[in-house]
Amino acid sequence: MTAQKIIEKHEPLPENLLSILHDLQDANPRHYLTEQDLNLAAGHLRLPLSFVQGVATFYTMFSLTPRGKFIIRVCESPPCHLLGSTTIAEELMKLLDIQFGETTRDELFTLEMSSCLGVCGVAPAFMINHEVYGNLTPQRIREILGEKRREA
């Protein structure tokens, strides 16, 4: 679906901004909002571009730079931290050969932090795109990354 068609399916009401930005970003294979996306949203909602940019940069789920096919968000909440998210983060950086905020050379994985995923009962956890994985171990991480590579 084109960006214009995504925009048109939403009523031109300011309260639809977040939904529009999510839909535009989800439609982009590199999971980010382009300058054209922001301009379309601003024009459709009759909002200043600066306001739309401010919203897009305020929320960590939005990105203005290209990301990988799979966005891995590691939970850094206190329960996850206490139960090993640091080890999980180190394992991911080692296996993917990237740091947080970076994308792998093959453009498959982007590594990000999340303040909380809301799944404390299965800590430590991470989310890949919209799917949550909990009770993580280094072995389980290798399995999950292998599954995602096969999906690509």
XYZ file of C-alpha atoms in Angstrom:
152
model
C 0.000 0.000 0.000
C 1.356 3.413 -0.919
C 1.963 6.088 1.675
C -0.811 8.187 0.126
C -3.325 5.328 0.446
C -2.278 4.784 4.080
C -2.844 8.464 4.801
C -6.243 8.477 3.094
C -7.618 5.618 5.189
C -7.414 7.865 8.283
C -9.754 10.746 8.976
C -7.889 14.072 8.954
C -8.041 14.468 12.734
C -4.973 15.321 14.832
C -5.700 12.404 17.201
C -4.946 10.026 14.299
C -1.294 11.119 14.083
C 0.162 8.193 16.033
C -1.858 5.633 14.071
C -0.802 7.202 10.798
C 2.869 7.217 11.774
C 2.699 3.581 12.913
C 1.011 2.514 9.667
C 3.505 4.413 7.521
C 6.471 2.960 9.388
C 5.040 -0.579 9.295
C 4.570 -0.309 5.523
C 8.217 0.608 4.992
C 10.420 -2.498 4.565
C 13.230 -0.697 6.442
C 10.911 0.176 9.377
C 11.355 3.934 9.399
C 9.545 7.162 8.580
C 10.776 9.075 5.561
C 10.679 12.831 5.171
C 7.899 12.300 2.612
C 5.907 10.309 5.210
C 6.163 13.141 7.734
C 5.153 15.726 5.135
C 2.152 13.649 4.029
C 0.976 13.198 7.617
C 1.401 16.898 8.402
C -0.484 17.937 5.272
C -3.306 15.454 5.777
C -3.823 16.460 9.406
C -3.140 20.156 8.799
C -0.420 20.136 11.448
C 2.931 21.918 11.325
C 5.695 19.654 10.044
C 7.736 20.567 13.121
C 4.984 19.155 15.358
C 4.848 15.869 13.414
C 8.665 15.610 13.539
C 8.566 16.293 17.270
C 6.117 13.444 17.825
C 8.131 11.087 15.602
C 11.354 11.828 17.487
C 9.784 11.759 20.961
C 8.536 8.170 20.818
C 11.257 5.524 20.710
C 9.142 3.150 18.632
C 9.513 5.523 15.659
C 12.696 5.901 13.642
C 13.767 8.473 11.081
C 16.653 6.304 9.892
C 16.504 2.962 8.061
C 16.549 -0.139 10.251
C 16.843 -3.857 9.665
C 14.114 -6.285 8.732
C 14.064 -7.494 12.344
C 14.170 -4.909 15.124
C 15.334 -6.447 18.384
C 14.332 -4.422 21.463
C 16.005 -5.636 24.649
C 14.049 -4.959 27.816
C 16.019 -2.955 30.376
C 13.365 -2.868 33.123
C 14.561 -3.587 36.681
C 13.185 -7.177 36.668
C 14.844 -7.951 33.329
C 18.058 -6.297 34.479
C 18.111 -8.314 37.710
C 17.418 -11.536 35.814
C 20.137 -11.132 33.197
C 19.319 -8.605 30.471
C 22.953 -7.432 30.545
C 24.089 -10.935 29.597
C 21.413 -11.055 26.900
C 22.552 -7.688 25.509
C 26.205 -8.782 25.462
C 25.309 -12.031 23.703
C 23.307 -10.196 21.029
C 26.117 -7.693 20.415
C 28.588 -10.556 20.077
C 26.414 -12.690 17.779
C 25.311 -9.794 15.569
C 28.640 -7.917 15.682
C 26.859 -4.598 16.276
C 26.214 -2.192 19.132
C 22.873 -0.833 20.276
C 21.446 1.590 17.735
C 23.179 -0.175 14.841
C 22.025 -2.456 12.022
C 23.843 -5.538 10.769
C 25.660 -5.281 7.426
C 23.107 -7.623 5.809
C 20.354 -5.220 6.980
C 18.547 -8.042 8.798
C 18.842 -6.955 12.436
C 18.733 -3.648 14.293
C 19.479 -3.664 18.011
C 17.640 -1.266 20.338
C 16.912 -0.859 24.041
C 13.425 -0.706 25.518
C 12.694 0.654 28.968
C 9.969 -1.976 29.534
C 8.138 -4.574 27.473
C 5.616 -5.360 30.206
C 6.474 -9.069 30.431
C 8.234 -9.189 33.799
C 6.999 -12.737 34.443
C 9.260 -14.080 31.685
C 12.327 -11.885 32.281
C 14.814 -11.467 30.739
C 13.028 -10.688 27.506
C 13.287 -9.013 24.152
C 10.908 -8.220 21.339
C 11.580 -8.824 17.666
C 9.290 -6.555 15.676
C 5.952 -7.320 17.381
C 6.768 -10.719 18.924
C 7.984 -11.062 22.530
C 10.499 -13.711 23.605
C 11.074 -14.409 27.285
C 13.103 -16.613 29.624
C 16.073 -15.936 27.386
C 19.390 -17.736 27.584
C 22.396 -17.425 25.267
C 21.437 -20.756 23.648
C 17.828 -19.652 23.102
C 19.042 -16.392 21.533
C 21.161 -18.330 19.008
C 18.103 -20.450 18.139
C 15.849 -17.410 17.694
C 18.368 -15.588 15.499
C 18.756 -18.734 13.387
C 14.978 -18.930 12.940
C 14.829 -15.288 11.878
C 17.671 -15.737 9.394
C 15.816 -18.662 7.841
C 12.650 -16.511 7.613
C 14.537 -13.795 5.743
